PDB file of C-alpha atoms in Angstrom:
ATOM      1  CA  MET A1332      92.351  81.571  94.999  1.00  0.00           C
ATOM      2  CA  LYS A1333      94.044  78.674  94.183  1.00  0.00           C
ATOM      3  CA  PHE A1334      92.589  74.822  94.280  1.00  0.00           C
ATOM      4  CA  ASN A1335      94.862  72.120  95.153  1.00  0.00           C
ATOM      5  CA  GLY A1336      93.596  68.680  95.463  1.00  0.00           C
ATOM      6  CA  TYR A1337      91.824  65.822  93.278  1.00  0.00           C
ATOM      7  CA  LEU A1338      89.097  66.570  90.529  1.00  0.00           C
ATOM      8  CA  LYS A1339      87.100  64.448  88.603  1.00  0.00           C
ATOM      9  CA  LEU A1340      85.323  66.168  85.854  1.00  0.00           C
ATOM     10  CA  ARG A1341      82.329  64.420  83.415  1.00  0.00           C
ATOM     11  CA  ILE A1342      81.510  65.615  80.510  1.00  0.00           C
ATOM     12  CA  GLY A1343      77.826  65.342  79.631  1.00  0.00           C
ATOM     13  CA  GLU A1344      76.558  66.324  76.118  1.00  0.00           C
ATOM     14  CA  ALA A1345      76.713  69.843  74.131  1.00  0.00           C
ATOM     15  CA  LEU A1346      73.658  71.222  72.849  1.00  0.00           C
ATOM     16  CA  ASN A1347      72.903  73.159  69.575  1.00  0.00           C
ATOM     17  CA  LEU A1348      76.211  73.503  68.536  1.00  0.00           C
ATOM     18  CA  LYS A1349      76.559  76.027  65.693  1.00  0.00           C
ATOM     19  CA  PRO A1350      78.048  74.888  62.337  1.00  0.00           C
ATOM     20  CA  THR A1351      81.877  76.955  61.847  1.00  0.00           C
ATOM     21  CA  THR A1352      82.540  78.660  58.440  1.00  0.00           C
ATOM     22  CA  PHE A1353      84.575  76.026  57.458  1.00  0.00           C
ATOM     23  CA  SER A1354      82.381  73.394  58.076  1.00  0.00           C
ATOM     24  CA  ARG A1355      79.381  75.332  55.996  1.00  0.00           C
ATOM     25  CA  ARG A1356      81.493  75.987  53.104  1.00  0.00           C
ATOM     26  CA  HIS A1357      80.218  73.387  50.793  1.00  0.00           C
ATOM     27  CA  THR A1358      76.559  74.427  51.693  1.00  0.00           C
ATOM     28  CA  VAL A1359      76.709  77.657  50.697  1.00  0.00           C
ATOM     29  CA  ILE A1360      79.328  76.449  47.317  1.00  0.00           C
ATOM     30  CA  PHE A1361      77.442  73.746  46.208  1.00  0.00           C
ATOM     31  CA  ASN A1362      74.287  74.160  47.364  1.00  0.00           C
ATOM     32  CA  LYS A1363      74.037  71.385  49.926  1.00  0.00           C
ATOM     33  CA  ALA A1364      71.623  70.759  52.998  1.00  0.00           C
ATOM     34  CA  PRO A1365      73.866  72.349  56.503  1.00  0.00           C
ATOM     35  CA  GLN A1366      76.696  70.498  57.594  1.00  0.00           C
ATOM     36  CA  SER A1367      76.913  68.885  61.045  1.00  0.00           C
ATOM     37  CA  LEU A1368      80.067  69.040  62.954  1.00  0.00           C
ATOM     38  CA  ASP A1369      82.385  66.318  64.176  1.00  0.00           C
ATOM     39  CA  PRO A1370      83.077  68.145  67.309  1.00  0.00           C
ATOM     40  CA  TYR A1371      85.056  67.040  70.441  1.00  0.00           C
ATOM     41  CA  ILE A1372      85.968  69.048  73.756  1.00  0.00           C
ATOM     42  CA  MET A1373      89.504  69.960  74.869  1.00  0.00           C
ATOM     43  CA  VAL A1374      89.904  70.336  79.068  1.00  0.00           C
ATOM     44  CA  LYS A1375      92.570  72.436  80.379  1.00  0.00           C
ATOM     45  CA  VAL A1376      93.591  73.409  84.081  1.00  0.00           C
ATOM     46  CA  ASP A1377      95.020  76.860  83.849  1.00  0.00           C
ATOM     47  CA  ASP A1378      96.926  76.636  80.079  1.00  0.00           C
ATOM     48  CA  PHE A1379      97.885  72.796  80.397  1.00  0.00           C
ATOM     49  CA  LYS A1380      95.945  70.480  78.594  1.00  0.00           C
ATOM     50  CA  VAL A1381      94.422  67.720  80.692  1.00  0.00           C
ATOM     51  CA  GLY A1382      92.462  65.897  78.366  1.00  0.00           C
ATOM     52  CA  GLN A1383      90.113  65.501  75.448  1.00  0.00           C
ATOM     53  CA  THR A1384      86.791  63.826  74.624  1.00  0.00           C
ATOM     54  CA  HIS A1385      86.941  61.675  71.659  1.00  0.00           C
ATOM     55  CA  THR A1386      85.172  63.054  68.037  1.00  0.00           C
ATOM     56  CA  LYS A1387      81.837  62.490  67.819  1.00  0.00           C
ATOM     57  CA  GLN A1388      80.925  62.295  64.241  1.00  0.00           C
ATOM     58  CA  LYS A1389      78.367  64.476  62.056  1.00  0.00           C
ATOM     59  CA  THR A1390      76.237  65.806  64.877  1.00  0.00           C
ATOM     60  CA  ASN A1391      75.645  69.203  66.554  1.00  0.00           C
ATOM     61  CA  MET A1392      74.232  67.240  69.532  1.00  0.00           C
ATOM     62  CA  PRO A1393      76.726  65.181  70.756  1.00  0.00           C
ATOM     63  CA  THR A1394      76.768  63.128  74.190  1.00  0.00           C
ATOM     64  CA  TYR A1395      79.809  62.588  75.401  1.00  0.00           C
ATOM     65  CA  ASN A1396      79.417  61.218  79.057  1.00  0.00           C
ATOM     66  CA  GLU A1397      83.541  60.934  79.941  1.00  0.00           C
ATOM     67  CA  GLU A1398      85.303  61.544  82.407  1.00  0.00           C
ATOM     68  CA  PHE A1399      88.603  62.796  83.578  1.00  0.00           C
ATOM     69  CA  CYS A1400      90.110  62.550  86.867  1.00  0.00           C
ATOM     70  CA  LEU A1401      93.431  64.319  88.121  1.00  0.00           C
ATOM     71  CA  ASN A1402      95.496  66.095  90.865  1.00  0.00           C
ATOM     72  CA  VAL A1403      95.617  69.807  90.316  1.00  0.00           C
ATOM     73  CA  ASN A1404      97.952  71.856  92.142  1.00  0.00           C
ATOM     74  CA  ASP A1405      97.477  75.500  92.816  1.00  0.00           C
ATOM     75  CA  GLY A1406      95.162  75.823  89.725  1.00  0.00           C
ATOM     76  CA  LYS A1407      93.460  78.780  89.183  1.00  0.00           C
ATOM     77  CA  GLN A1408      90.761  77.749  86.566  1.00  0.00           C
ATOM     78  CA  ILE A1409      89.025  74.995  83.878  1.00  0.00           C
ATOM     79  CA  GLU A1410      88.658  75.478  80.499  1.00  0.00           C
ATOM     80  CA  LEU A1411      86.592  73.809  77.868  1.00  0.00           C
ATOM     81  CA  ALA A1412      86.938  74.389  74.534  1.00  0.00           C
ATOM     82  CA  VAL A1413      84.555  72.598  71.489  1.00  0.00           C
ATOM     83  CA  PHE A1414      86.633  71.930  68.067  1.00  0.00           C
ATOM     84  CA  HIS A1415      85.435  70.996  64.965  1.00  0.00           C
ATOM     85  CA  ASP A1416      87.790  67.917  63.832  1.00  0.00           C
ATOM     86  CA  THR A1417      89.192  68.845  60.706  1.00  0.00           C
ATOM     87  CA  PRO A1418      90.436  66.631  57.958  1.00  0.00           C
ATOM     88  CA  ILE A1419      93.422  68.603  56.548  1.00  0.00           C
ATOM     89  CA  GLY A1420      94.797  71.612  58.741  1.00  0.00           C
ATOM     90  CA  TYR A1421      93.665  72.903  62.450  1.00  0.00           C
ATOM     91  CA  ASP A1422      90.514  72.415  63.989  1.00  0.00           C
ATOM     92  CA  ASP A1423      87.756  74.778  64.005  1.00  0.00           C
ATOM     93  CA  PHE A1424      87.108  76.615  67.197  1.00  0.00           C
ATOM     94  CA  VAL A1425      83.601  76.273  67.820  1.00  0.00           C
ATOM     95  CA  ALA A1426      83.242  77.289  71.685  1.00  0.00           C
ATOM     96  CA  ASN A1427      84.725  77.671  75.129  1.00  0.00           C
ATOM     97  CA  CYS A1428      83.779  78.608  78.336  1.00  0.00           C
ATOM     98  CA  THR A1429      86.091  79.463  81.512  1.00  0.00           C
ATOM     99  CA  ILE A1430      85.300  78.312  84.704  1.00  0.00           C
ATOM    100  CA  GLN A1431      87.333  79.820  87.934  1.00  0.00           C
ATOM    101  CA  PHE A1432      88.086  77.472  90.808  1.00  0.00           C
ATOM    102  CA  GLU A1433      87.638  80.220  92.791  1.00  0.00           C
ATOM    103  CA  ASP A1434      83.628  80.826  91.708  1.00  0.00           C
ATOM    104  CA  LEU A1435      82.695  76.570  92.186  1.00  0.00           C
ATOM    105  CA  ILE A1436      84.780  76.636  95.813  1.00  0.00           C
ATOM    106  CA  LYS A1437      82.247  79.624  96.684  1.00  0.00           C
ATOM    107  CA  THR A1438      79.291  78.084  94.938  1.00  0.00           C
ATOM    108  CA  SER A1439      79.487  74.280  96.261  1.00  0.00           C
ATOM    109  CA  ASN A1440      80.240  75.812 100.179  1.00  0.00           C
ATOM    110  CA  THR A1441      77.414  78.194  99.840  1.00  0.00           C
ATOM    111  CA  GLY A1442      74.899  74.722  98.298  1.00  0.00           C
ATOM    112  CA  ASP A1443      74.305  76.893  95.593  1.00  0.00           C
ATOM    113  CA  THR A1444      73.661  75.202  91.876  1.00  0.00           C
ATOM    114  CA  PHE A1445      76.176  75.140  88.882  1.00  0.00           C
ATOM    115  CA  GLU A1446      73.861  76.834  86.352  1.00  0.00           C
ATOM    116  CA  GLY A1447      74.987  79.819  84.134  1.00  0.00           C
ATOM    117  CA  TRP A1448      78.177  79.462  82.446  1.00  0.00           C
ATOM    118  CA  ASP A1449      78.099  79.642  79.042  1.00  0.00           C
ATOM    119  CA  LEU A1450      79.901  79.004  76.207  1.00  0.00           C
ATOM    120  CA  LYS A1451      80.554  81.631  73.797  1.00  0.00           C
ATOM    121  CA  PRO A1452      79.480  82.058  71.222  1.00  0.00           C
ATOM    122  CA  LEU A1453      76.003  80.981  73.356  1.00  0.00           C
ATOM    123  CA  GLN A1454      76.055  77.603  72.855  1.00  0.00           C
ATOM    124  CA  GLN A1455      75.308  74.734  75.762  1.00  0.00           C
ATOM    125  CA  CYS A1456      77.113  71.693  77.553  1.00  0.00           C
ATOM    126  CA  LYS A1457      76.251  69.662  80.522  1.00  0.00           C
ATOM    127  CA  LEU A1458      78.812  68.457  82.827  1.00  0.00           C
ATOM    128  CA  ASN A1459      79.421  66.984  86.668  1.00  0.00           C
ATOM    129  CA  LEU A1460      81.704  67.856  88.539  1.00  0.00           C
ATOM    130  CA  PHE A1461      82.808  65.936  91.621  1.00  0.00           C
ATOM    131  CA  ARG A1462      85.436  66.744  94.310  1.00  0.00           C
ATOM    132  CA  PRO A1463      85.694  65.766  97.868  1.00  0.00           C
ATOM    133  CA  GLY A1464      83.056  66.474 100.129  1.00  0.00           C
ATOM    134  CA  ALA A1465      80.692  67.682  97.139  1.00  0.00           C
ATOM    135  CA  THR A1466      79.285  67.109  94.082  1.00  0.00           C
ATOM    136  CA  ALA A1467      77.928  69.642  91.437  1.00  0.00           C
ATOM    137  CA  CYS A1468      76.082  69.194  88.295  1.00  0.00           C
ATOM    138  CA  PHE A1469      76.048  72.270  85.782  1.00  0.00           C
ATOM    139  CA  SER A1470      74.983  73.283  82.410  1.00  0.00           C
ATOM    140  CA  PHE A1471      76.158  76.209  80.760  1.00  0.00           C
TER     141      PHE A1471
END
């Protein structure tokens, strides 16, 4: 099932993000305290990047409260990917989650809550999803 319509997505916070191998490299080499991440979340609809949160410095529990509003045509899925902003080279992948519009539509029509989607590897993110006729808040 494809989604056509206006989508408003608010990313709240991410919880207990795990440091990447790259961010831990100085911990091992120089015997330093565990490093925090500089995380940001990229938002995609299908294979198209539609937005990105601001980078939060030195935290494994960032709070964003950022909103993305867009019109979606024939959308199949939303992907949220968390990255560690590195100063040199490519940013490090931390976690991601793919949510099928079909699941969101079915769930909103039954009145169920949006819970149970996980970032892989096991981590959590809270966001609100708004669309005409339905508003939902979910954690994953």
